[in-house]
């Protein structure tokens, strides 16, 4: 880690030396919470109202989705301190030296999607607020300038690296939270917790699909961080107690109830006072929020948009540059960040002004998360069965262009983890039900409810444990205490050969 925020971080995906690991679980909390304490999360919080739920029904769906999502996410924070690298590299232990590219690919797609959502939603809010506040024309030029400012600032922060990003999120956590709390005063006079929604009772055949769909949209927000947590937690010392690391990741998501509640409450006001903005055929939460906001709150809204755009964008783009540098090892983290940043910015402008992808990108993000959830299950159960024991040197085989090692399995692929991920992701996609966007062949089996995520999660858990039991992995991938819940085989582990012969920098990591 560098000693100053004005120095460019040079660390890539190699194991971070213990001497450089000065981050704390509190820093992980700030980064994870700051990345979600944004305007984009408010938009997700509005969906229960858009789906026709009452305020209290929407709150119940939000809390349910948030709790389940936070529980799924928390174990993903453990790989960084244990292995000193990002989660994609750590996944070599369960998907194979080559199979780890699945994590990098999912991380890349998720980052581009959420970076785009962040820039679009924040830019729209900034331009709309400036129009109401100062008469700025709502033209393509205005939107283009707003998007360019956000994207450029995010890229600068990501290039400087972890320390600069941590500083931004320290400020963002406090500032955005204060502005959301200020919003409670701005909308207190119009808010009615008795907002009834569209369903007369829970017996309505459309109620449960709406409730489940709302909970899954909320759940998707924590899941979207699964591939990124190791990017930040790798700077936490190995000896840090596991419960503190997991607790930081869990509480960071629970804290996002603040922006979710802001979105839910303001959406209920919009539905009552400006219903045209919550038309399911063409919802416009940002426009509705500006329509109901008192004039004095326009400036705070613009600040939320600016702070949130920076916070979400940096947490997404930083990890992507790191992942790309780990797959294309000839490029440094800085070079990869510039390259992916430029592609993402081009995608934002083409999608917004040429192809009108702004609405479809949210569907794209949902499909990515549907595929990411089974990968997270493989990682979490893999950690459990290995008792948190990993060989940090063997995880770096791909990056050093070597072969062999504990995680070589079958020519660099662990077909147990790979098969689990592929089958579970495909089946989950078959159950996807996003009306008007994407409906899988089995999407209507649950009376219109989208059950793709729970199906993918459950299938991955059952299938992975079954494969590990029936086709045990080599004893060499487990620590001195052996496997937990599953069996091990006596298959020999091939030695590491080829590439630069670097010395082992640390003992194999164990649970702490």
PDB file of C-alpha atoms in Angstrom, residues 89-253:
ATOM      1  CA  UNK A  89      -7.757 -15.035  -7.670  1.00  0.00           C
ATOM      2  CA  UNK A  90      -8.920 -16.771  -4.480  1.00  0.00           C
ATOM      3  CA  UNK A  91     -11.542 -18.616  -6.522  1.00  0.00           C
ATOM      4  CA  UNK A  92      -8.678 -20.592  -8.114  1.00  0.00           C
ATOM      5  CA  UNK A  93      -8.923 -22.843  -5.060  1.00  0.00           C
ATOM      6  CA  UNK A  94     -12.456 -23.931  -5.979  1.00  0.00           C
ATOM      7  CA  UNK A  95     -12.773 -23.471  -9.754  1.00  0.00           C
ATOM      8  CA  UNK A  96      -9.178 -24.165 -10.726  1.00  0.00           C
ATOM      9  CA  UNK A  97      -6.224 -22.057 -11.809  1.00  0.00           C
ATOM     10  CA  UNK A  98      -7.920 -21.342 -15.136  1.00  0.00           C
ATOM     11  CA  UNK A  99     -11.477 -21.484 -13.829  1.00  0.00           C
ATOM     12  CA  UNK A 100     -10.801 -18.359 -11.774  1.00  0.00           C
ATOM     13  CA  UNK A 101     -11.437 -16.297 -14.918  1.00  0.00           C
ATOM     14  CA  UNK A 102     -15.159 -16.848 -14.227  1.00  0.00           C
ATOM     15  CA  UNK A 103     -14.893 -14.556 -11.204  1.00  0.00           C
ATOM     16  CA  UNK A 104     -12.968 -11.950 -13.179  1.00  0.00           C
ATOM     17  CA  UNK A 105     -15.540 -12.036 -15.973  1.00  0.00           C
ATOM     18  CA  UNK A 106     -18.485 -11.683 -13.584  1.00  0.00           C
ATOM     19  CA  UNK A 107     -16.702  -8.841 -11.795  1.00  0.00           C
ATOM     20  CA  UNK A 108     -16.075  -7.036 -15.085  1.00  0.00           C
ATOM     21  CA  UNK A 109     -19.689  -7.254 -16.253  1.00  0.00           C
ATOM     22  CA  UNK A 110     -21.089  -6.282 -12.842  1.00  0.00           C
ATOM     23  CA  UNK A 111     -18.776  -3.294 -12.543  1.00  0.00           C
ATOM     24  CA  UNK A 112     -19.590  -1.922 -15.994  1.00  0.00           C
ATOM     25  CA  UNK A 113     -23.329  -2.364 -15.396  1.00  0.00           C
ATOM     26  CA  UNK A 114     -23.400  -0.716 -11.958  1.00  0.00           C
ATOM     27  CA  UNK A 115     -20.952   1.988 -12.983  1.00  0.00           C
ATOM     28  CA  UNK A 116     -23.323   2.837 -15.835  1.00  0.00           C
ATOM     29  CA  UNK A 117     -26.395   2.808 -13.581  1.00  0.00           C
ATOM     30  CA  UNK A 118     -24.602   5.054 -11.109  1.00  0.00           C
ATOM     31  CA  UNK A 119     -23.481   7.591 -13.701  1.00  0.00           C
ATOM     32  CA  UNK A 120     -26.868   7.660 -15.448  1.00  0.00           C
ATOM     33  CA  UNK A 121     -28.998   8.008 -12.310  1.00  0.00           C
ATOM     34  CA  UNK A 122     -26.678  10.535 -10.651  1.00  0.00           C
ATOM     35  CA  UNK A 123     -26.253  12.545 -13.856  1.00  0.00           C
ATOM     36  CA  UNK A 124     -30.003  12.673 -14.432  1.00  0.00           C
ATOM     37  CA  UNK A 125     -30.607  13.850 -10.870  1.00  0.00           C
ATOM     38  CA  UNK A 126     -27.892  16.493 -11.093  1.00  0.00           C
ATOM     39  CA  UNK A 127     -29.174  17.938 -14.377  1.00  0.00           C
ATOM     40  CA  UNK A 128     -32.802  17.815 -13.221  1.00  0.00           C
ATOM     41  CA  UNK A 129     -31.968  19.527  -9.944  1.00  0.00           C
ATOM     42  CA  UNK A 130     -29.882  22.186 -11.707  1.00  0.00           C
ATOM     43  CA  UNK A 131     -32.767  22.778 -14.119  1.00  0.00           C
ATOM     44  CA  UNK A 132     -35.219  23.388 -11.279  1.00  0.00           C
ATOM     45  CA  UNK A 133     -32.688  25.353  -9.225  1.00  0.00           C
ATOM     46  CA  UNK A 134     -30.941  27.494 -11.846  1.00  0.00           C
ATOM     47  CA  UNK A 135     -32.814  26.941 -15.099  1.00  0.00           C
ATOM     48  CA  UNK A 136     -30.113  24.753 -16.690  1.00  0.00           C
ATOM     49  CA  UNK A 137     -31.555  23.347 -19.960  1.00  0.00           C
ATOM     50  CA  UNK A 138     -32.264  19.617 -19.866  1.00  0.00           C
ATOM     51  CA  UNK A 139     -30.485  18.971 -23.154  1.00  0.00           C
ATOM     52  CA  UNK A 140     -28.252  16.167 -24.389  1.00  0.00           C
ATOM     53  CA  UNK A 141     -25.302  18.501 -23.942  1.00  0.00           C
ATOM     54  CA  UNK A 142     -26.140  19.051 -20.268  1.00  0.00           C
ATOM     55  CA  UNK A 143     -26.524  15.339 -19.649  1.00  0.00           C
ATOM     56  CA  UNK A 144     -23.322  14.594 -21.559  1.00  0.00           C
ATOM     57  CA  UNK A 145     -21.336  17.095 -19.483  1.00  0.00           C
ATOM     58  CA  UNK A 146     -22.753  15.676 -16.242  1.00  0.00           C
ATOM     59  CA  UNK A 147     -21.894  12.095 -17.259  1.00  0.00           C
ATOM     60  CA  UNK A 148     -18.398  13.129 -18.347  1.00  0.00           C
ATOM     61  CA  UNK A 149     -17.707  14.894 -15.032  1.00  0.00           C
ATOM     62  CA  UNK A 150     -18.798  11.865 -13.010  1.00  0.00           C
ATOM     63  CA  UNK A 151     -16.932   9.350 -15.132  1.00  0.00           C
ATOM     64  CA  UNK A 152     -13.747  11.427 -15.249  1.00  0.00           C
ATOM     65  CA  UNK A 153     -13.642  11.979 -11.491  1.00  0.00           C
ATOM     66  CA  UNK A 154     -14.264   8.283 -10.838  1.00  0.00           C
ATOM     67  CA  UNK A 155     -11.441   7.283 -13.177  1.00  0.00           C
ATOM     68  CA  UNK A 156      -8.990   9.634 -11.448  1.00  0.00           C
ATOM     69  CA  UNK A 157      -9.834   8.233  -7.998  1.00  0.00           C
ATOM     70  CA  UNK A 158      -9.505   4.634  -9.222  1.00  0.00           C
ATOM     71  CA  UNK A 159      -6.130   5.261 -10.843  1.00  0.00           C
ATOM     72  CA  UNK A 160      -4.729   6.665  -7.595  1.00  0.00           C
ATOM     73  CA  UNK A 161      -5.986   3.549  -5.866  1.00  0.00           C
ATOM     74  CA  UNK A 162      -7.065   2.197  -2.515  1.00  0.00           C
ATOM     75  CA  UNK A 163      -6.085   5.048  -0.202  1.00  0.00           C
ATOM     76  CA  UNK A 164      -7.708   7.731  -2.349  1.00  0.00           C
ATOM     77  CA  UNK A 165     -10.845   5.602  -2.725  1.00  0.00           C
ATOM     78  CA  UNK A 166     -10.966   5.068   1.039  1.00  0.00           C
ATOM     79  CA  UNK A 167     -10.762   8.835   1.632  1.00  0.00           C
ATOM     80  CA  UNK A 168     -13.610   9.476  -0.822  1.00  0.00           C
ATOM     81  CA  UNK A 169     -15.798   6.903   0.888  1.00  0.00           C
ATOM     82  CA  UNK A 170     -14.998   8.195   4.380  1.00  0.00           C
ATOM     83  CA  UNK A 171     -16.422  11.536   3.285  1.00  0.00           C
ATOM     84  CA  UNK A 172     -19.264   9.983   1.287  1.00  0.00           C
ATOM     85  CA  UNK A 173     -20.558   7.841   4.150  1.00  0.00           C
ATOM     86  CA  UNK A 174     -21.033  10.828   6.450  1.00  0.00           C
ATOM     87  CA  UNK A 175     -22.120  13.375   3.850  1.00  0.00           C
ATOM     88  CA  UNK A 176     -24.639  11.194   1.992  1.00  0.00           C
ATOM     89  CA  UNK A 177     -26.120   9.869   5.247  1.00  0.00           C
ATOM     90  CA  UNK A 178     -26.606  13.412   6.562  1.00  0.00           C
ATOM     91  CA  UNK A 179     -28.282  14.479   3.322  1.00  0.00           C
ATOM     92  CA  UNK A 180     -30.642  11.486   3.415  1.00  0.00           C
ATOM     93  CA  UNK A 181     -31.586  12.307   7.008  1.00  0.00           C
ATOM     94  CA  UNK A 182     -32.180  15.900   5.901  1.00  0.00           C
ATOM     95  CA  UNK A 183     -34.578  14.469   3.338  1.00  0.00           C
ATOM     96  CA  UNK A 184     -36.736  13.153   6.196  1.00  0.00           C
ATOM     97  CA  UNK A 185     -37.444  16.774   7.108  1.00  0.00           C
ATOM     98  CA  UNK A 186     -37.971  17.763   3.471  1.00  0.00           C
ATOM     99  CA  UNK A 187     -40.690  15.154   2.877  1.00  0.00           C
ATOM    100  CA  UNK A 188     -42.130  14.702   6.389  1.00  0.00           C
ATOM    101  CA  UNK A 189     -45.219  16.772   5.639  1.00  0.00           C
ATOM    102  CA  UNK A 190     -46.183  14.711   2.570  1.00  0.00           C
ATOM    103  CA  UNK A 191     -45.251  11.239   3.806  1.00  0.00           C
ATOM    104  CA  UNK A 192     -48.125   8.918   4.716  1.00  0.00           C
ATOM    105  CA  UNK A 193     -47.055   5.533   6.171  1.00  0.00           C
ATOM    106  CA  UNK A 194     -50.603   4.360   5.502  1.00  0.00           C
ATOM    107  CA  UNK A 195     -50.093   4.411   1.727  1.00  0.00           C
ATOM    108  CA  UNK A 196     -52.178   1.407   0.680  1.00  0.00           C
ATOM    109  CA  UNK A 197     -50.666   0.352  -2.633  1.00  0.00           C
ATOM    110  CA  UNK A 198     -52.526  -1.547  -5.319  1.00  0.00           C
ATOM    111  CA  UNK A 199     -53.476  -4.749  -3.480  1.00  0.00           C
ATOM    112  CA  UNK A 200     -56.604  -4.952  -1.365  1.00  0.00           C
ATOM    113  CA  UNK A 201     -55.190  -7.969   0.498  1.00  0.00           C
ATOM    114  CA  UNK A 202     -52.376 -10.502   0.387  1.00  0.00           C
ATOM    115  CA  UNK A 203     -54.891 -12.935  -1.145  1.00  0.00           C
ATOM    116  CA  UNK A 204     -54.617 -11.064  -4.443  1.00  0.00           C
ATOM    117  CA  UNK A 205     -52.947 -13.472  -6.919  1.00  0.00           C
ATOM    118  CA  UNK A 206     -50.498 -10.762  -7.973  1.00  0.00           C
ATOM    119  CA  UNK A 207     -49.411  -9.816  -4.454  1.00  0.00           C
ATOM    120  CA  UNK A 208     -46.848 -12.532  -3.790  1.00  0.00           C
ATOM    121  CA  UNK A 209     -45.110 -12.186  -7.165  1.00  0.00           C
ATOM    122  CA  UNK A 210     -44.807  -8.458  -6.408  1.00  0.00           C
ATOM    123  CA  UNK A 211     -43.570  -9.067  -2.862  1.00  0.00           C
ATOM    124  CA  UNK A 212     -41.023 -11.704  -3.878  1.00  0.00           C
ATOM    125  CA  UNK A 213     -39.878  -9.609  -6.827  1.00  0.00           C
ATOM    126  CA  UNK A 214     -39.352  -6.596  -4.567  1.00  0.00           C
ATOM    127  CA  UNK A 215     -37.360  -8.622  -2.027  1.00  0.00           C
ATOM    128  CA  UNK A 216     -35.157 -10.100  -4.768  1.00  0.00           C
ATOM    129  CA  UNK A 217     -34.396  -6.679  -6.240  1.00  0.00           C
ATOM    130  CA  UNK A 218     -33.240  -5.531  -2.804  1.00  0.00           C
ATOM    131  CA  UNK A 219     -31.295  -8.775  -2.305  1.00  0.00           C
ATOM    132  CA  UNK A 220     -29.501  -8.231  -5.610  1.00  0.00           C
ATOM    133  CA  UNK A 221     -27.785  -5.131  -4.240  1.00  0.00           C
ATOM    134  CA  UNK A 222     -25.688  -6.961  -1.590  1.00  0.00           C
ATOM    135  CA  UNK A 223     -25.037  -9.830  -4.013  1.00  0.00           C
ATOM    136  CA  UNK A 224     -23.579  -7.360  -6.519  1.00  0.00           C
ATOM    137  CA  UNK A 225     -20.675  -6.769  -4.091  1.00  0.00           C
ATOM    138  CA  UNK A 226     -19.730 -10.464  -3.924  1.00  0.00           C
ATOM    139  CA  UNK A 227     -16.937 -10.348  -6.460  1.00  0.00           C
ATOM    140  CA  UNK A 228     -15.513  -7.063  -5.109  1.00  0.00           C
ATOM    141  CA  UNK A 229     -15.142  -7.474  -1.337  1.00  0.00           C
ATOM    142  CA  UNK A 230     -11.705  -9.061  -1.630  1.00  0.00           C
ATOM    143  CA  UNK A 231     -10.458  -6.001  -3.543  1.00  0.00           C
ATOM    144  CA  UNK A 232     -10.773  -4.016  -0.313  1.00  0.00           C
ATOM    145  CA  UNK A 233     -10.464  -6.623   2.457  1.00  0.00           C
ATOM    146  CA  UNK A 234      -7.057  -7.827   1.139  1.00  0.00           C
ATOM    147  CA  UNK A 235      -5.539  -4.846   2.964  1.00  0.00           C
ATOM    148  CA  UNK A 236      -6.841  -6.161   6.313  1.00  0.00           C
ATOM    149  CA  UNK A 237      -4.223  -8.141   8.328  1.00  0.00           C
ATOM    150  CA  UNK A 238      -4.513 -11.921   8.219  1.00  0.00           C
ATOM    151  CA  UNK A 239      -4.796 -12.203  12.009  1.00  0.00           C
ATOM    152  CA  UNK A 240      -7.955 -10.054  12.175  1.00  0.00           C
ATOM    153  CA  UNK A 241     -10.771 -12.139  13.734  1.00  0.00           C
ATOM    154  CA  UNK A 242     -13.133 -13.519  11.126  1.00  0.00           C
ATOM    155  CA  UNK A 243     -16.254 -12.399  12.937  1.00  0.00           C
ATOM    156  CA  UNK A 244     -15.096  -8.769  12.773  1.00  0.00           C
ATOM    157  CA  UNK A 245     -14.445  -8.948   9.029  1.00  0.00           C
ATOM    158  CA  UNK A 246     -17.777 -10.647   8.309  1.00  0.00           C
ATOM    159  CA  UNK A 247     -19.544  -8.301  10.706  1.00  0.00           C
ATOM    160  CA  UNK A 248     -18.225  -5.254   8.858  1.00  0.00           C
ATOM    161  CA  UNK A 249     -19.512  -6.578   5.521  1.00  0.00           C
ATOM    162  CA  UNK A 250     -22.870  -7.575   7.042  1.00  0.00           C
ATOM    163  CA  UNK A 251     -23.467  -4.291   8.868  1.00  0.00           C
ATOM    164  CA  UNK A 252     -22.472  -2.262   5.809  1.00  0.00           C
ATOM    165  CA  UNK A 253     -25.410  -3.776   3.944  1.00  0.00           C
TER     166      UNK A 253
END
